[in-house]
């Protein structure tokens, strides 16, 4: 059952948190030659990104975002029924970062909390889990999604060193019987698991002699091929499922993987620049936080001023993908903080 | 075919007149950037997704054309 719809799921607000340390492309001069920096910038579109401090985790970023979100929405902490933390860079090996965050936020003991280990598709999967919880009777959920991918990067790998940024996000969902149904279409192709991987750090023994075992390995052309063959079809299918067209969908909030990929998808689907905002130039690929960060930067004013029909699509590491449509979304808050 | 040649000329930064089936990719930075761009180009002109690893093995424009039936030089 990869396609489904759920009634009564209302997004209420989003806050994103960025680390204060902004890194420009000239930081890489000396490590890479000028032509390499120019070529990578042209392909990925990334000019700056934010990098977490050595002692700053994805949990820290999401915590700050959640604190601000609860304050902006004036939600009492005891009213939160569930906390989901989505990340590929959890704070500790155990316990689940969601449990740590539950304690740091001072949530009720009746609040469930669990982690989801997904990256690029993680935010969309998180919204599906929120919907599934609400269908089961849960009323208020915090979805925290963030990554500090910079911790896994080999600084000499030109295909990843200049691409990724760090960020955290917090999104509040509330059960509302009047909310329009939300639509979901999710999928996986584990045969491509090796296209984007960090082999070490888990419990499967890895080559301890290899200093790169704990760093990110990416087969860029394989991931690119997967993306352009999967995502346009995914978007077309969920539009049909939700009885929408590209013209009456206000926002296509796509995972900010790479500017070239996004422009190619936009061209294939015939989307305008206004429908398909791109902010990877300023933040890099922020993994699970990229979709909420896009909404809180390029769309913040519009989505807090008027209802919008939003299609979200996440795709990448796994290989994993998901799309979701929320109709008539008007957020009470959408902002970005730096910590 | 003209669209493919124009796109390849742009990717390889050479005049379009130089692009022929015999054109050698090896002397023109046929690197990961060019290969990813070419995956997108072939999708645009033919609707086919070719694999980057297959493209990486190509040494001439004719090799690229052989990967997609509709692009083959007859």
Coordinates of C-alpha atoms in Angstrom, one line a residue:
Chain A
X1 CA 0.0 0.0 0.0
X2 CA 2.2 2.8 -1.2
X3 CA -0.6 5.2 -2.2
X4 CA -3.2 6.3 0.3
X5 CA -5.1 9.4 1.6
X6 CA -5.8 10.4 5.2
X7 CA -8.4 12.9 6.4
X8 CA -8.1 15.4 9.2
X9 CA -4.3 16.2 9.1
X10 CA -3.6 19.9 9.4
X11 CA -0.1 21.4 9.4
X12 CA -0.1 24.4 11.7
X13 CA 3.5 25.8 11.7
X14 CA 7.1 25.2 10.8
X15 CA 10.3 26.6 12.3
X16 CA 13.8 25.8 10.9
X17 CA 17.1 26.2 12.7
X18 CA 20.5 26.8 11.0
X19 CA 23.9 26.7 12.6
X20 CA 25.5 30.2 12.8
X21 CA 28.6 29.1 10.8
X22 CA 28.0 30.0 7.1
X23 CA 30.6 28.6 4.7
X24 CA 31.2 30.3 1.3
X25 CA 32.6 28.5 -1.7
X26 CA 35.9 30.4 -1.4
X27 CA 36.5 28.3 1.7
X28 CA 37.4 25.4 -0.6
X29 CA 40.1 27.3 -2.5
X30 CA 43.3 25.5 -1.9
X31 CA 41.7 22.1 -1.4
X32 CA 40.2 22.1 -4.9
X33 CA 41.4 23.9 -8.0
X34 CA 39.4 26.9 -9.3
X35 CA 37.9 24.9 -12.3
X36 CA 36.7 22.1 -10.0
X37 CA 34.9 24.6 -7.7
X38 CA 33.4 26.4 -10.7
X39 CA 32.2 23.1 -12.3
X40 CA 30.7 21.7 -9.1
X41 CA 29.0 25.0 -8.4
X42 CA 27.5 25.1 -11.9
X43 CA 26.2 21.5 -11.5
X44 CA 25.0 21.5 -7.9
X45 CA 24.1 25.2 -7.7
X46 CA 25.4 25.5 -4.1
X47 CA 27.2 28.8 -3.3
X48 CA 26.9 28.8 0.5
X49 CA 25.9 26.3 3.2
X50 CA 25.6 26.3 7.0
X51 CA 27.9 24.0 9.0
X52 CA 27.2 22.8 12.5
X53 CA 29.7 23.6 15.3
X54 CA 31.7 20.5 16.5
X55 CA 29.5 20.1 19.5
X56 CA 26.2 20.9 17.7
X57 CA 24.0 18.0 16.7
X58 CA 20.9 17.6 14.6
X59 CA 19.0 17.1 17.8
X60 CA 20.3 20.5 19.1
X61 CA 19.1 22.2 15.9
X62 CA 15.7 20.5 16.0
X63 CA 15.3 21.3 19.7
X64 CA 15.8 25.1 19.1
X65 CA 13.3 24.9 16.2
X66 CA 10.8 23.1 18.4
X67 CA 11.1 25.5 21.3
X68 CA 10.4 28.4 19.0
X69 CA 7.5 26.6 17.3
X70 CA 5.8 25.7 20.5
X71 CA 6.2 29.3 21.7
X72 CA 4.9 30.8 18.4
X73 CA 1.8 28.4 18.4
X74 CA 1.3 28.8 22.1
X75 CA 0.9 25.0 22.4
X76 CA 1.1 23.7 26.0
X77 CA 3.8 21.0 26.2
X78 CA 1.4 18.5 27.7
X79 CA -0.8 18.9 24.6
X80 CA 1.8 17.1 22.3
X81 CA 0.8 13.5 21.8
X82 CA 3.7 12.3 19.7
X83 CA 7.2 13.4 18.6
X84 CA 8.9 11.9 15.5
X85 CA 12.6 12.6 14.9
X86 CA 13.8 12.0 11.3
X87 CA 17.5 11.9 10.7
X88 CA 20.5 10.0 9.3
X89 CA 22.7 11.7 11.9
X90 CA 21.2 10.9 15.3
X91 CA 22.8 12.4 18.4
X92 CA 23.8 9.1 20.0
X93 CA 23.9 5.4 19.2
X94 CA 21.3 5.0 21.9
X95 CA 18.7 6.0 23.1
X96 CA 16.6 7.3 20.2
X97 CA 17.2 11.1 19.7
X98 CA 13.4 11.5 19.9
X99 CA 13.6 10.3 23.6
X100 CA 16.4 12.7 24.4
X101 CA 14.4 15.6 22.7
X102 CA 11.3 14.5 24.6
X103 CA 13.1 15.0 27.8
X104 CA 14.8 18.3 26.8
X105 CA 11.4 19.7 25.6
X106 CA 9.7 18.6 28.8
X107 CA 6.9 16.8 27.1
X108 CA 4.2 14.8 28.8
X109 CA 4.9 11.1 29.7
X110 CA 1.8 10.3 27.7
X111 CA 3.7 11.5 24.5
X112 CA 5.1 8.8 22.3
X113 CA 8.6 9.5 20.8
X114 CA 10.5 7.6 18.2
X115 CA 13.2 8.0 15.5
X116 CA 13.0 7.4 11.8
X117 CA 16.3 6.7 9.9
X118 CA 15.7 8.3 6.6
X119 CA 17.4 11.2 4.8
X120 CA 16.2 12.8 1.5
X121 CA 12.8 11.3 1.6
X122 CA 12.5 11.5 5.4
X123 CA 10.4 14.6 5.7
X124 CA 7.7 13.2 3.4
X125 CA 7.8 9.8 5.2
X126 CA 7.5 11.8 8.5
X127 CA 4.3 13.5 7.3
X128 CA 2.9 10.1 6.3
X129 CA 3.6 8.8 9.8
X130 CA 2.0 11.8 11.3
X131 CA -1.1 11.1 9.2
X132 CA -1.1 7.5 10.1
X133 CA -0.9 8.4 13.8
X134 CA -3.8 10.8 13.4
X135 CA -5.9 8.2 11.7
X136 CA -5.2 6.1 14.8
X137 CA -6.5 8.8 17.2
X138 CA -3.4 11.0 18.0
X139 CA -4.2 14.7 18.0
X140 CA -1.1 16.8 18.1
X141 CA 2.3 15.8 16.7
X142 CA 5.7 17.4 16.4
X143 CA 7.7 16.2 13.4
X144 CA 11.4 17.1 13.9
X145 CA 13.6 16.5 10.8
X146 CA 17.3 17.5 10.6
X147 CA 20.7 16.4 9.7
X148 CA 24.3 17.3 10.2
X149 CA 25.6 15.7 7.1
X150 CA 28.8 17.7 7.3
X151 CA 30.0 15.2 10.0
X152 CA 30.1 12.4 7.4
X153 CA 31.8 14.2 4.6
X154 CA 35.3 13.4 3.3
X155 CA 36.7 16.9 2.8
X156 CA 38.7 15.8 -0.2
X157 CA 35.7 14.3 -2.1
X158 CA 34.7 17.0 -4.5
X159 CA 31.3 15.4 -5.3
X160 CA 30.1 15.8 -1.7
X161 CA 32.3 18.3 0.2
X162 CA 30.7 21.3 -1.5
X163 CA 27.2 19.9 -1.7
X164 CA 25.8 19.3 1.8
X165 CA 24.6 21.7 4.5
X166 CA 23.3 21.2 8.0
X167 CA 19.9 22.2 9.3
X168 CA 17.1 21.2 11.7
X169 CA 13.3 21.7 11.5
X170 CA 10.2 21.4 13.5
X171 CA 6.7 21.1 12.1
X172 CA 3.5 21.0 14.1
X173 CA 0.5 19.0 13.0
X174 CA -2.9 19.0 14.5
X175 CA -6.0 16.8 13.9
X176 CA -8.7 18.9 12.4
X177 CA -11.9 17.2 11.1
X178 CA -12.4 20.0 8.6
X179 CA -8.9 19.6 7.0
X180 CA -8.9 18.4 3.4
X181 CA -7.6 14.8 2.9
X182 CA -3.8 14.5 2.5
X183 CA -2.4 12.2 -0.2
X184 CA 0.7 10.1 -0.1
X185 CA 2.7 8.0 -2.5
X186 CA 5.8 6.3 -1.1
X187 CA 8.4 3.8 -2.4
X188 CA 11.7 2.2 -2.0
X189 CA 14.4 0.5 -4.3
X190 CA 16.9 -1.1 -1.9
X191 CA 18.8 -2.5 -4.8
X192 CA 20.3 1.0 -5.1
X193 CA 21.3 1.1 -1.4
X194 CA 25.0 1.3 -2.3
X195 CA 24.6 4.4 -4.4
X196 CA 24.7 6.7 -1.4
X197 CA 26.2 5.2 1.7
X198 CA 28.3 5.5 4.8
X199 CA 29.6 2.0 5.3
X200 CA 31.0 2.3 8.8
X201 CA 29.7 3.4 12.2
X202 CA 26.9 0.8 12.5
X203 CA 27.1 -2.8 13.8
X204 CA 28.2 -4.5 10.6
X205 CA 32.0 -4.7 10.8
X206 CA 33.7 -2.4 8.3
X207 CA 37.3 -2.0 7.2
X208 CA 38.9 -0.3 10.2
X209 CA 42.0 0.4 8.1
X210 CA 40.0 2.5 5.6
X211 CA 39.9 6.1 6.9
X212 CA 37.0 6.7 4.5
X213 CA 34.8 4.0 6.0
X214 CA 32.9 6.5 8.1
X215 CA 32.4 9.0 5.3
X216 CA 29.7 9.5 2.7
X217 CA 30.2 7.7 -0.7
X218 CA 28.0 8.9 -3.5
X219 CA 27.6 7.5 -7.1
X220 CA 26.4 10.8 -8.4
X221 CA 25.4 9.6 -11.9
X222 CA 23.5 6.6 -10.5
X223 CA 21.5 8.8 -8.1
X224 CA 20.9 11.3 -10.8
X225 CA 19.6 8.7 -13.2
X226 CA 17.3 7.3 -10.4
X227 CA 16.0 10.7 -9.7
X228 CA 15.1 11.8 -13.2
X229 CA 13.5 8.5 -14.0
X230 CA 11.5 8.3 -10.7
X231 CA 10.5 11.8 -9.6
X232 CA 8.6 13.1 -12.6
X233 CA 6.5 9.9 -12.7
X234 CA 5.9 10.1 -8.9
X235 CA 4.7 13.7 -9.2
X236 CA 2.4 13.0 -12.1
X237 CA 0.9 10.0 -10.3
X238 CA 0.2 11.8 -7.1
X239 CA -1.4 14.8 -8.9
X240 CA -3.8 12.3 -10.5
X241 CA -4.4 10.6 -7.2
X242 CA -5.4 13.9 -5.6
X243 CA -7.4 15.0 -8.6
X244 CA -5.2 18.0 -9.3
X245 CA -3.2 19.3 -12.2
X246 CA 0.2 21.1 -12.2
X247 CA -1.7 24.4 -12.9
X248 CA -3.9 24.3 -9.8
X249 CA -1.1 23.2 -7.5
X250 CA 0.5 26.3 -5.9
X251 CA 3.8 24.9 -4.7
X252 CA 6.1 22.0 -5.6
X253 CA 8.3 21.7 -2.6
X254 CA 11.0 19.3 -3.8
X255 CA 13.9 18.0 -1.8
X256 CA 16.8 20.3 -2.7
X257 CA 19.2 17.7 -4.0
X258 CA 20.9 19.6 -6.8
X259 CA 19.9 22.6 -8.8
X260 CA 20.6 20.8 -12.1
X261 CA 18.3 18.0 -11.1
X262 CA 15.5 20.3 -10.0
X263 CA 15.7 22.4 -13.2
X264 CA 15.6 19.2 -15.2
X265 CA 12.5 18.0 -13.4
X266 CA 10.9 21.4 -13.7
X267 CA 11.5 21.4 -17.4
X268 CA 10.1 17.9 -17.8
X269 CA 6.9 18.8 -15.9
X270 CA 6.5 22.2 -17.4
X271 CA 6.6 24.0 -14.0
X272 CA 7.2 27.7 -13.5
X273 CA 10.0 29.1 -11.3
X274 CA 7.3 30.4 -9.0
X275 CA 5.8 26.9 -8.6
X276 CA 9.2 25.2 -8.2
X277 CA 11.3 27.4 -5.8
X278 CA 15.0 26.5 -5.5
X279 CA 17.1 27.6 -2.5
X280 CA 20.0 25.1 -2.6
X281 CA 22.3 28.0 -3.6
X282 CA 22.1 29.4 -0.1
X283 CA 21.8 26.2 2.1
X284 CA 23.2 23.3 0.1
X285 CA 21.5 19.9 0.3
X286 CA 20.2 19.7 3.9
X287 CA 18.9 16.2 3.6
X288 CA 15.7 15.6 5.7
X289 CA 15.4 19.4 6.5
X290 CA 15.4 20.6 2.9
X291 CA 11.7 20.7 2.3
X292 CA 10.6 22.5 5.5
X293 CA 13.6 24.9 5.0
X294 CA 12.3 25.7 1.5
X295 CA 8.9 26.4 2.9
X296 CA 10.3 28.6 5.7
X297 CA 12.5 30.7 3.3
X298 CA 11.0 31.1 -0.1
X299 CA 7.4 30.4 0.8
X300 CA 7.0 31.8 4.3
X301 CA 5.1 35.0 3.5
X302 CA 2.7 33.4 1.1
X303 CA 1.9 30.3 3.1
X304 CA 1.2 32.3 6.3
X305 CA -1.0 34.8 4.4
X306 CA -3.2 32.6 2.3
X307 CA -4.1 28.9 1.8
X308 CA -1.9 27.0 -0.6
X309 CA -2.0 23.6 -2.2
X310 CA 1.4 22.0 -1.6
X311 CA 3.0 19.0 -3.2
X312 CA 6.1 17.8 -1.4
X313 CA 8.5 15.2 -2.9
X314 CA 11.6 13.7 -1.3
X315 CA 14.0 11.3 -3.0
X316 CA 17.5 9.9 -2.6
X317 CA 19.4 7.8 -0.1
X318 CA 17.9 4.4 0.3
X319 CA 17.0 4.5 -2.5
X320 CA 13.8 5.9 -1.1
X321 CA 11.2 8.4 -2.3
X322 CA 7.9 9.8 -1.3
X323 CA 5.4 12.5 -2.3
X324 CA 2.6 14.1 -0.3
X325 CA -0.1 16.6 -1.2
X326 CA -1.7 18.9 1.4
X327 CA -4.5 21.1 0.1
X328 CA -5.5 24.5 1.5
X329 CA -2.5 24.8 3.9
X330 CA -2.2 28.1 5.8
X331 CA 0.4 28.0 8.5
X332 CA 0.3 30.2 11.6
X333 CA 4.1 30.5 11.5
X334 CA 7.0 29.8 9.2
X335 CA 10.4 31.1 10.1
X336 CA 14.1 30.4 10.3
X337 CA 16.4 31.0 13.3
X338 CA 20.1 30.7 13.6
X339 CA 21.7 29.2 16.7
Chain B
X1 CA 19.8 14.3 -33.9
X2 CA 20.6 18.0 -34.2
X3 CA 19.3 18.5 -30.6
X4 CA 21.7 15.9 -29.3
X5 CA 24.7 17.4 -31.2
X6 CA 23.9 20.9 -30.0
X7 CA 23.6 19.7 -26.5
X8 CA 26.8 17.7 -26.6
X9 CA 28.6 20.8 -28.1
X10 CA 27.4 22.8 -25.1
X11 CA 28.5 20.2 -22.6
X12 CA 31.9 19.7 -24.2
X13 CA 32.4 23.4 -24.9
X14 CA 33.2 23.0 -28.6
X15 CA 31.5 24.4 -31.8
X16 CA 28.5 22.3 -32.9
X17 CA 30.1 21.8 -36.3
X18 CA 32.8 19.6 -34.6
X19 CA 30.3 17.1 -33.2
X20 CA 30.1 14.1 -35.5
X21 CA 29.7 10.4 -34.8
X22 CA 33.5 10.0 -34.9
X23 CA 34.1 12.9 -32.4
X24 CA 36.4 11.6 -29.6
X25 CA 35.1 12.2 -26.1
X26 CA 38.4 11.3 -24.5
X27 CA 40.2 14.5 -25.3
X28 CA 37.3 16.7 -24.0
X29 CA 37.0 16.2 -20.2
X30 CA 34.4 13.4 -20.4
X31 CA 34.2 13.5 -16.6
X32 CA 31.4 12.9 -14.1
X33 CA 30.0 16.4 -14.7
X34 CA 29.8 15.9 -18.4
X35 CA 28.3 12.4 -18.0
X36 CA 25.5 13.7 -15.7
X37 CA 24.7 16.5 -18.1
X38 CA 24.6 14.0 -20.9
X39 CA 22.1 11.7 -19.0
X40 CA 19.8 14.8 -18.8
X41 CA 20.4 15.7 -22.4
X42 CA 19.5 12.2 -23.6
X43 CA 16.4 12.2 -21.4
X44 CA 15.4 15.6 -23.0
X45 CA 15.9 14.6 -26.6
X46 CA 14.7 11.0 -26.5
X47 CA 12.8 10.4 -23.2
X48 CA 15.3 7.6 -22.4
X49 CA 17.3 7.4 -19.1
X50 CA 20.7 5.9 -19.8
X51 CA 23.0 4.8 -17.0
X52 CA 25.9 7.0 -16.1
X53 CA 28.2 3.9 -16.0
X54 CA 27.3 3.0 -19.5
X55 CA 27.9 6.5 -20.7
X56 CA 31.3 6.5 -18.9
X57 CA 32.4 3.7 -21.2
X58 CA 31.7 5.7 -24.3
X59 CA 34.7 7.0 -26.2
X60 CA 32.9 8.6 -29.2
X61 CA 29.6 10.3 -30.0
X62 CA 28.7 7.2 -32.0
X63 CA 29.0 5.1 -28.8
X64 CA 26.5 7.5 -27.1
X65 CA 24.1 7.2 -30.0
X66 CA 24.3 3.4 -29.8
X67 CA 22.9 3.4 -26.3
X68 CA 19.5 4.7 -27.4
X69 CA 17.7 3.2 -30.5
X70 CA 16.2 6.5 -31.6
X71 CA 19.6 8.2 -31.5
X72 CA 21.4 5.7 -33.6
X73 CA 23.1 7.0 -36.7
X74 CA 21.7 4.8 -39.5

